[in-house]
mmCIF file as gemmi writes it, N, C-alpha and C atoms, coordinates in Angstrom:
data_model
loop_
_atom_site.group_PDB
_atom_site.id
_atom_site.type_symbol
_atom_site.label_atom_id
_atom_site.label_alt_id
_atom_site.label_comp_id
_atom_site.label_asym_id
_atom_site.label_entity_id
_atom_site.label_seq_id
_atom_site.pdbx_PDB_ins_code
_atom_site.Cartn_x
_atom_site.Cartn_y
_atom_site.Cartn_z
_atom_site.occupancy
_atom_site.B_iso_or_equiv
_atom_site.pdbx_formal_charge
_atom_site.auth_seq_id
_atom_site.auth_asym_id
_atom_site.pdbx_PDB_model_num
ATOM 1 N N . UNK Axp A 1 ? 1.18 131.629 -38.519 1 0 ? 1 A 1
ATOM 2 C CA . UNK Axp A 1 ? 2.522 132.162 -38.54 1 0 ? 1 A 1
ATOM 3 C C . UNK Axp A 1 ? 2.499 133.527 -39.212 1 0 ? 1 A 1
ATOM 4 N N . UNK Axp A 2 ? 3.156 134.478 -38.594 1 0 ? 2 A 1
ATOM 5 C CA . UNK Axp A 2 ? 3.158 135.832 -39.128 1 0 ? 2 A 1
ATOM 6 C C . UNK Axp A 2 ? 4.587 136.236 -39.475 1 0 ? 2 A 1
ATOM 7 N N . UNK Axp A 3 ? 4.754 136.809 -40.633 1 0 ? 3 A 1
ATOM 8 C CA . UNK Axp A 3 ? 6.054 137.303 -41.059 1 0 ? 3 A 1
ATOM 9 C C . UNK Axp A 3 ? 6.054 138.821 -40.959 1 0 ? 3 A 1
ATOM 10 N N . UNK Axp A 4 ? 7.172 139.396 -40.586 1 0 ? 4 A 1
ATOM 11 C CA . UNK Axp A 4 ? 7.269 140.851 -40.515 1 0 ? 4 A 1
ATOM 12 C C . UNK Axp A 4 ? 7.386 141.465 -41.905 1 0 ? 4 A 1
ATOM 13 N N . UNK Axp A 5 ? 7.986 140.754 -42.838 1 0 ? 5 A 1
ATOM 14 C CA . UNK Axp A 5 ? 8.176 141.29 -44.187 1 0 ? 5 A 1
ATOM 15 C C . UNK Axp A 5 ? 6.927 141.018 -45.005 1 0 ? 5 A 1
ATOM 16 N N . UNK Axp A 6 ? 6.401 142.069 -45.618 1 0 ? 6 A 1
ATOM 17 C CA . UNK Axp A 6 ? 5.195 141.965 -46.432 1 0 ? 6 A 1
ATOM 18 C C . UNK Axp A 6 ? 5.49 142.471 -47.833 1 0 ? 6 A 1
ATOM 19 N N . UNK Axp A 7 ? 4.63 142.088 -48.772 1 0 ? 7 A 1
ATOM 20 C CA . UNK Axp A 7 ? 4.795 142.5 -50.167 1 0 ? 7 A 1
ATOM 21 C C . UNK Axp A 7 ? 3.485 143.13 -50.636 1 0 ? 7 A 1
ATOM 22 N N . UNK Axp A 8 ? 3.584 144.084 -51.539 1 0 ? 8 A 1
ATOM 23 C CA . UNK Axp A 8 ? 2.405 144.762 -52.085 1 0 ? 8 A 1
ATOM 24 C C . UNK Axp A 8 ? 1.513 143.727 -52.771 1 0 ? 8 A 1
ATOM 25 N N . UNK Axp A 9 ? 0.232 143.724 -52.448 1 0 ? 9 A 1
ATOM 26 C CA . UNK Axp A 9 ? -0.686 142.742 -53.022 1 0 ? 9 A 1
ATOM 27 C C . UNK Axp A 9 ? -0.972 143.013 -54.495 1 0 ? 9 A 1
ATOM 28 N N . UNK Axp A 10 ? -0.731 144.219 -54.972 1 0 ? 10 A 1
ATOM 29 C CA . UNK Axp A 10 ? -1.019 144.582 -56.356 1 0 ? 10 A 1
ATOM 30 C C . UNK Axp A 10 ? 0.255 144.835 -57.16 1 0 ? 10 A 1
ATOM 31 N N . UNK Axp A 11 ? 1.372 144.248 -56.758 1 0 ? 11 A 1
ATOM 32 C CA . UNK Axp A 11 ? 2.631 144.585 -57.41 1 0 ? 11 A 1
ATOM 33 C C . UNK Axp A 11 ? 2.682 144.13 -58.859 1 0 ? 11 A 1
ATOM 34 N N . UNK Axp A 12 ? 2.016 143.045 -59.214 1 0 ? 12 A 1
ATOM 35 C CA . UNK Axp A 12 ? 2.071 142.554 -60.6 1 0 ? 12 A 1
ATOM 36 C C . UNK Axp A 12 ? 1.433 143.541 -61.576 1 0 ? 12 A 1
ATOM 37 N N . UNK Axp A 13 ? 0.425 144.255 -61.146 1 0 ? 13 A 1
ATOM 38 C CA . UNK Axp A 13 ? -0.253 145.196 -62.026 1 0 ? 13 A 1
ATOM 39 C C . UNK Axp A 13 ? 0.27 146.62 -61.943 1 0 ? 13 A 1
ATOM 40 N N . UNK Axp A 14 ? 0.933 146.96 -60.843 1 0 ? 14 A 1
ATOM 41 C CA . UNK Axp A 14 ? 1.327 148.361 -60.63 1 0 ? 14 A 1
ATOM 42 C C . UNK Axp A 14 ? 2.825 148.613 -60.602 1 0 ? 14 A 1
ATOM 43 N N . UNK Axp A 15 ? 3.631 147.584 -60.381 1 0 ? 15 A 1
ATOM 44 C CA . UNK Axp A 15 ? 5.078 147.763 -60.234 1 0 ? 15 A 1
ATOM 45 C C . UNK Axp A 15 ? 5.824 146.8 -61.153 1 0 ? 15 A 1
ATOM 46 N N . UNK Axp A 16 ? 7.067 147.129 -61.485 1 0 ? 16 A 1
ATOM 47 C CA . UNK Axp A 16 ? 7.896 146.251 -62.309 1 0 ? 16 A 1
ATOM 48 C C . UNK Axp A 16 ? 8.346 145.021 -61.534 1 0 ? 16 A 1
ATOM 49 N N . UNK Axp A 17 ? 8.561 145.198 -60.247 1 0 ? 17 A 1
ATOM 50 C CA . UNK Axp A 17 ? 9.034 144.103 -59.393 1 0 ? 17 A 1
ATOM 51 C C . UNK Axp A 17 ? 8.342 144.209 -58.039 1 0 ? 17 A 1
ATOM 52 N N . UNK Axp A 18 ? 8.426 143.176 -57.218 1 0 ? 18 A 1
ATOM 53 C CA . UNK Axp A 18 ? 7.755 143.222 -55.912 1 0 ? 18 A 1
ATOM 54 C C . UNK Axp A 18 ? 8.262 144.374 -55.048 1 0 ? 18 A 1
ATOM 55 N N . UNK Axp A 19 ? 7.346 144.99 -54.324 1 0 ? 19 A 1
ATOM 56 C CA . UNK Axp A 19 ? 7.691 146.068 -53.384 1 0 ? 19 A 1
ATOM 57 C C . UNK Axp A 19 ? 7.481 145.517 -51.981 1 0 ? 19 A 1
ATOM 58 N N . UNK Axp A 20 ? 8.573 145.377 -51.243 1 0 ? 20 A 1
ATOM 59 C CA . UNK Axp A 20 ? 8.523 144.825 -49.888 1 0 ? 20 A 1
ATOM 60 C C . UNK Axp A 20 ? 8.448 145.951 -48.863 1 0 ? 20 A 1
ATOM 61 N N . UNK Axp A 21 ? 7.768 145.665 -47.747 1 0 ? 21 A 1
ATOM 62 C CA . UNK Axp A 21 ? 7.601 146.669 -46.705 1 0 ? 21 A 1
ATOM 63 C C . UNK Axp A 21 ? 7.379 145.973 -45.362 1 0 ? 21 A 1
ATOM 64 N N . UNK Axp A 22 ? 7.471 146.739 -44.302 1 0 ? 22 A 1
ATOM 65 C CA . UNK Axp A 22 ? 7.165 146.237 -42.968 1 0 ? 22 A 1
ATOM 66 C C . UNK Axp A 22 ? 5.799 146.728 -42.488 1 0 ? 22 A 1
ATOM 67 N N . UNK Axp A 23 ? 5.189 147.644 -43.247 1 0 ? 23 A 1
ATOM 68 C CA . UNK Axp A 23 ? 3.895 148.199 -42.843 1 0 ? 23 A 1
ATOM 69 C C . UNK Axp A 23 ? 2.748 147.396 -43.438 1 0 ? 23 A 1
ATOM 70 N N . UNK Axp A 24 ? 1.525 147.797 -43.133 1 0 ? 24 A 1
ATOM 71 C CA . UNK Axp A 24 ? 0.335 147.105 -43.619 1 0 ? 24 A 1
ATOM 72 C C . UNK Axp A 24 ? -0.093 147.543 -45.012 1 0 ? 24 A 1
ATOM 73 N N . UNK Axp A 25 ? 0.553 148.584 -45.556 1 0 ? 25 A 1
ATOM 74 C CA . UNK Axp A 25 ? 0.209 149.046 -46.898 1 0 ? 25 A 1
ATOM 75 C C . UNK Axp A 25 ? 1.476 149.339 -47.693 1 0 ? 25 A 1
ATOM 76 N N . UNK Axp A 26 ? 1.346 149.315 -49.003 1 0 ? 26 A 1
ATOM 77 C CA . UNK Axp A 26 ? 2.472 149.568 -49.901 1 0 ? 26 A 1
ATOM 78 C C . UNK Axp A 26 ? 2.881 151.038 -49.798 1 0 ? 26 A 1
ATOM 79 N N . UNK Axp A 27 ? 4.173 151.331 -49.643 1 0 ? 27 A 1
ATOM 80 C CA . UNK Axp A 27 ? 4.606 152.722 -49.546 1 0 ? 27 A 1
ATOM 81 C C . UNK Axp A 27 ? 4.498 153.478 -50.876 1 0 ? 27 A 1
ATOM 82 N N . UNK Axp A 28 ? 4.46 152.771 -52.009 1 0 ? 28 A 1
ATOM 83 C CA . UNK Axp A 28 ? 4.398 153.426 -53.316 1 0 ? 28 A 1
ATOM 84 C C . UNK Axp A 28 ? 2.973 153.688 -53.782 1 0 ? 28 A 1
ATOM 85 N N . UNK Axp A 29 ? 2.101 152.662 -53.696 1 0 ? 29 A 1
ATOM 86 C CA . UNK Axp A 29 ? 0.759 152.818 -54.274 1 0 ? 29 A 1
ATOM 87 C C . UNK Axp A 29 ? -0.37 152.79 -53.242 1 0 ? 29 A 1
ATOM 88 N N . UNK Axp A 30 ? -0.07 152.411 -51.999 1 0 ? 30 A 1
ATOM 89 C CA . UNK Axp A 30 ? -1.081 152.406 -50.954 1 0 ? 30 A 1
ATOM 90 C C . UNK Axp A 30 ? -1.948 151.154 -50.893 1 0 ? 30 A 1
ATOM 91 N N . UNK Axp A 31 ? -1.683 150.166 -51.759 1 0 ? 31 A 1
ATOM 92 C CA . UNK Axp A 31 ? -2.451 148.918 -51.722 1 0 ? 31 A 1
ATOM 93 C C . UNK Axp A 31 ? -2.107 148.132 -50.458 1 0 ? 31 A 1
ATOM 94 N N . UNK Axp A 32 ? -2.962 147.202 -50.093 1 0 ? 32 A 1
ATOM 95 C CA . UNK Axp A 32 ? -2.704 146.364 -48.921 1 0 ? 32 A 1
ATOM 96 C C . UNK Axp A 32 ? -1.428 145.554 -49.126 1 0 ? 32 A 1
ATOM 97 N N . UNK Axp A 33 ? -0.687 145.347 -48.056 1 0 ? 33 A 1
ATOM 98 C CA . UNK Axp A 33 ? 0.5 144.503 -48.093 1 0 ? 33 A 1
ATOM 99 C C . UNK Axp A 33 ? 0.13 143.16 -47.478 1 0 ? 33 A 1
ATOM 100 N N . UNK Axp A 34 ? 0.591 142.089 -48.103 1 0 ? 34 A 1
ATOM 101 C CA . UNK Axp A 34 ? 0.278 140.741 -47.634 1 0 ? 34 A 1
ATOM 102 C C . UNK Axp A 34 ? 1.554 140.03 -47.213 1 0 ? 34 A 1
ATOM 103 N N . UNK Axp A 35 ? 1.405 138.951 -46.477 1 0 ? 35 A 1
ATOM 104 C CA . UNK Axp A 35 ? 2.531 138.148 -46.028 1 0 ? 35 A 1
ATOM 105 C C . UNK Axp A 35 ? 3.325 137.685 -47.24 1 0 ? 35 A 1
ATOM 106 N N . UNK Axp A 36 ? 4.641 137.842 -47.21 1 0 ? 36 A 1
ATOM 107 C CA . UNK Axp A 36 ? 5.453 137.53 -48.377 1 0 ? 36 A 1
ATOM 108 C C . UNK Axp A 36 ? 5.85 136.067 -48.479 1 0 ? 36 A 1
ATOM 109 N N . UNK Axp A 37 ? 5.7 135.305 -47.413 1 0 ? 37 A 1
ATOM 110 C CA . UNK Axp A 37 ? 6.113 133.902 -47.435 1 0 ? 37 A 1
ATOM 111 C C . UNK Axp A 37 ? 4.922 132.986 -47.174 1 0 ? 37 A 1
ATOM 112 N N . UNK Axp A 38 ? 4.872 131.875 -47.872 1 0 ? 38 A 1
ATOM 113 C CA . UNK Axp A 38 ? 3.8 130.918 -47.597 1 0 ? 38 A 1
ATOM 114 C C . UNK Axp A 38 ? 4.041 130.221 -46.26 1 0 ? 38 A 1
ATOM 115 N N . UNK Axp A 39 ? 3.019 129.657 -45.69 1 0 ? 39 A 1
ATOM 116 C CA . UNK Axp A 39 ? 3.166 128.909 -44.449 1 0 ? 39 A 1
ATOM 117 C C . UNK Axp A 39 ? 4.066 127.703 -44.702 1 0 ? 39 A 1
ATOM 118 N N . UNK Axp A 40 ? 4.931 127.331 -43.739 1 0 ? 40 A 1
ATOM 119 C CA . UNK Axp A 40 ? 5.848 126.22 -43.967 1 0 ? 40 A 1
ATOM 120 C C . UNK Axp A 40 ? 5.139 124.869 -44.076 1 0 ? 40 A 1
ATOM 121 N N . UNK Axp A 41 ? 3.994 124.734 -43.439 1 0 ? 41 A 1
ATOM 122 C CA . UNK Axp A 41 ? 3.244 123.479 -43.476 1 0 ? 41 A 1
ATOM 123 C C . UNK Axp A 41 ? 1.77 123.804 -43.654 1 0 ? 41 A 1
ATOM 124 N N . UNK Axp A 42 ? 1.116 123.065 -44.505 1 0 ? 42 A 1
ATOM 125 C CA . UNK Axp A 42 ? -0.313 123.246 -44.729 1 0 ? 42 A 1
ATOM 126 C C . UNK Axp A 42 ? -1.083 122.746 -43.504 1 0 ? 42 A 1
ATOM 127 N N . UNK Axp A 43 ? -1.914 123.59 -42.877 1 0 ? 43 A 1
ATOM 128 C CA . UNK Axp A 43 ? -2.665 123.149 -41.698 1 0 ? 43 A 1
ATOM 129 C C . UNK Axp A 43 ? -3.658 122.029 -42.017 1 0 ? 43 A 1
ATOM 130 N N . UNK Axp A 44 ? -4.025 121.871 -43.271 1 0 ? 44 A 1
ATOM 131 C CA . UNK Axp A 44 ? -4.948 120.82 -43.682 1 0 ? 44 A 1
ATOM 132 C C . UNK Axp A 44 ? -4.21 119.542 -44.089 1 0 ? 44 A 1
ATOM 133 N N . UNK Axp A 45 ? -2.913 119.439 -43.778 1 0 ? 45 A 1
ATOM 134 C CA . UNK Axp A 45 ? -2.086 118.299 -44.181 1 0 ? 45 A 1
ATOM 135 C C . UNK Axp A 45 ? -2.624 117.001 -43.582 1 0 ? 45 A 1
ATOM 136 N N . UNK Axp A 46 ? -3.119 116.119 -44.457 1 0 ? 46 A 1
ATOM 137 C CA . UNK Axp A 46 ? -3.702 114.867 -43.972 1 0 ? 46 A 1
ATOM 138 C C . UNK Axp A 46 ? -2.635 113.851 -43.589 1 0 ? 46 A 1
ATOM 139 N N . UNK Axp A 47 ? -1.396 114.052 -43.994 1 0 ? 47 A 1
ATOM 140 C CA . UNK Axp A 47 ? -0.317 113.128 -43.669 1 0 ? 47 A 1
ATOM 141 C C . UNK Axp A 47 ? 0.579 113.652 -42.545 1 0 ? 47 A 1
ATOM 142 N N . UNK Axp A 48 ? 0.186 114.731 -41.902 1 0 ? 48 A 1
ATOM 143 C CA . UNK Axp A 48 ? 1.002 115.323 -40.845 1 0 ? 48 A 1
ATOM 144 C C . UNK Axp A 48 ? 1.283 114.385 -39.69 1 0 ? 48 A 1
ATOM 145 N N . UNK Axp A 49 ? 0.292 113.606 -39.302 1 0 ? 49 A 1
ATOM 146 C CA . UNK Axp A 49 ? 0.484 112.644 -38.214 1 0 ? 49 A 1
ATOM 147 C C . UNK Axp A 49 ? 1.549 111.617 -38.549 1 0 ? 49 A 1
ATOM 148 N N . UNK Axp A 50 ? 1.569 111.165 -39.794 1 0 ? 50 A 1
ATOM 149 C CA . UNK Axp A 50 ? 2.575 110.194 -40.226 1 0 ? 50 A 1
ATOM 150 C C . UNK Axp A 50 ? 3.974 110.806 -40.214 1 0 ? 50 A 1
ATOM 151 N N . UNK Axp A 51 ? 4.091 112.053 -40.693 1 0 ? 51 A 1
ATOM 152 C CA . UNK Axp A 51 ? 5.397 112.712 -40.696 1 0 ? 51 A 1
ATOM 153 C C . UNK Axp A 51 ? 5.938 112.879 -39.289 1 0 ? 51 A 1
ATOM 154 N N . UNK Axp A 52 ? 5.086 113.311 -38.379 1 0 ? 52 A 1
ATOM 155 C CA . UNK Axp A 52 ? 5.53 113.509 -36.993 1 0 ? 52 A 1
ATOM 156 C C . UNK Axp A 52 ? 5.907 112.183 -36.349 1 0 ? 52 A 1
ATOM 157 N N . UNK Axp A 53 ? 5.161 111.125 -36.634 1 0 ? 53 A 1
ATOM 158 C CA . UNK Axp A 53 ? 5.484 109.806 -36.083 1 0 ? 53 A 1
ATOM 159 C C . UNK Axp A 53 ? 6.846 109.329 -36.59 1 0 ? 53 A 1
ATOM 160 N N . UNK Axp A 54 ? 7.143 109.56 -37.867 1 0 ? 54 A 1
ATOM 161 C CA . UNK Axp A 54 ? 8.446 109.18 -38.411 1 0 ? 54 A 1
ATOM 162 C C . UNK Axp A 54 ? 9.572 109.973 -37.764 1 0 ? 54 A 1
ATOM 163 N N . UNK Axp A 55 ? 9.361 111.257 -37.517 1 0 ? 55 A 1
ATOM 164 C CA . UNK Axp A 55 ? 10.388 112.066 -36.857 1 0 ? 55 A 1
ATOM 165 C C . UNK Axp A 55 ? 10.639 111.571 -35.437 1 0 ? 55 A 1
ATOM 166 N N . UNK Axp A 56 ? 9.57 111.227 -34.729 1 0 ? 56 A 1
ATOM 167 C CA . UNK Axp A 56 ? 9.726 110.695 -33.369 1 0 ? 56 A 1
ATOM 168 C C . UNK Axp A 56 ? 10.476 109.371 -33.4 1 0 ? 56 A 1
ATOM 169 N N . UNK Axp A 57 ? 10.178 108.516 -34.367 1 0 ? 57 A 1
ATOM 170 C CA . UNK Axp A 57 ? 10.839 107.206 -34.473 1 0 ? 57 A 1
ATOM 171 C C . UNK Axp A 57 ? 12.321 107.372 -34.794 1 0 ? 57 A 1
ATOM 172 N N . UNK Axp A 58 ? 12.673 108.371 -35.596 1 0 ? 58 A 1
ATOM 173 C CA . UNK Axp A 58 ? 14.082 108.611 -35.945 1 0 ? 58 A 1
ATOM 174 C C . UNK Axp A 58 ? 14.876 109.086 -34.734 1 0 ? 58 A 1
ATOM 175 N N . UNK Axp A 59 ? 14.247 109.814 -33.828 1 0 ? 59 A 1
ATOM 176 C CA . UNK Axp A 59 ? 14.936 110.328 -32.642 1 0 ? 59 A 1
ATOM 177 C C . UNK Axp A 59 ? 15.209 109.229 -31.622 1 0 ? 59 A 1
ATOM 178 N N . UNK Axp A 60 ? 14.422 108.192 -31.643 1 0 ? 60 A 1
ATOM 179 C CA . UNK Axp A 60 ? 14.555 107.139 -30.611 1 0 ? 60 A 1
ATOM 180 C C . UNK Axp A 60 ? 15.622 106.151 -30.94 1 0 ? 60 A 1
């Protein structure tokens, strides 16, 4: 999953607060910009099959 909004990867050391951008680098310091939001579901989720089965059962 890719988010359009990115945050400066070095903001904790270089800025007072997070610097958000749409580009691949920070507009203030030039550091790499990273995805600002975590993935909604862990791809390594070992219980994912159970969750999906419960959702299917609730729909029926």
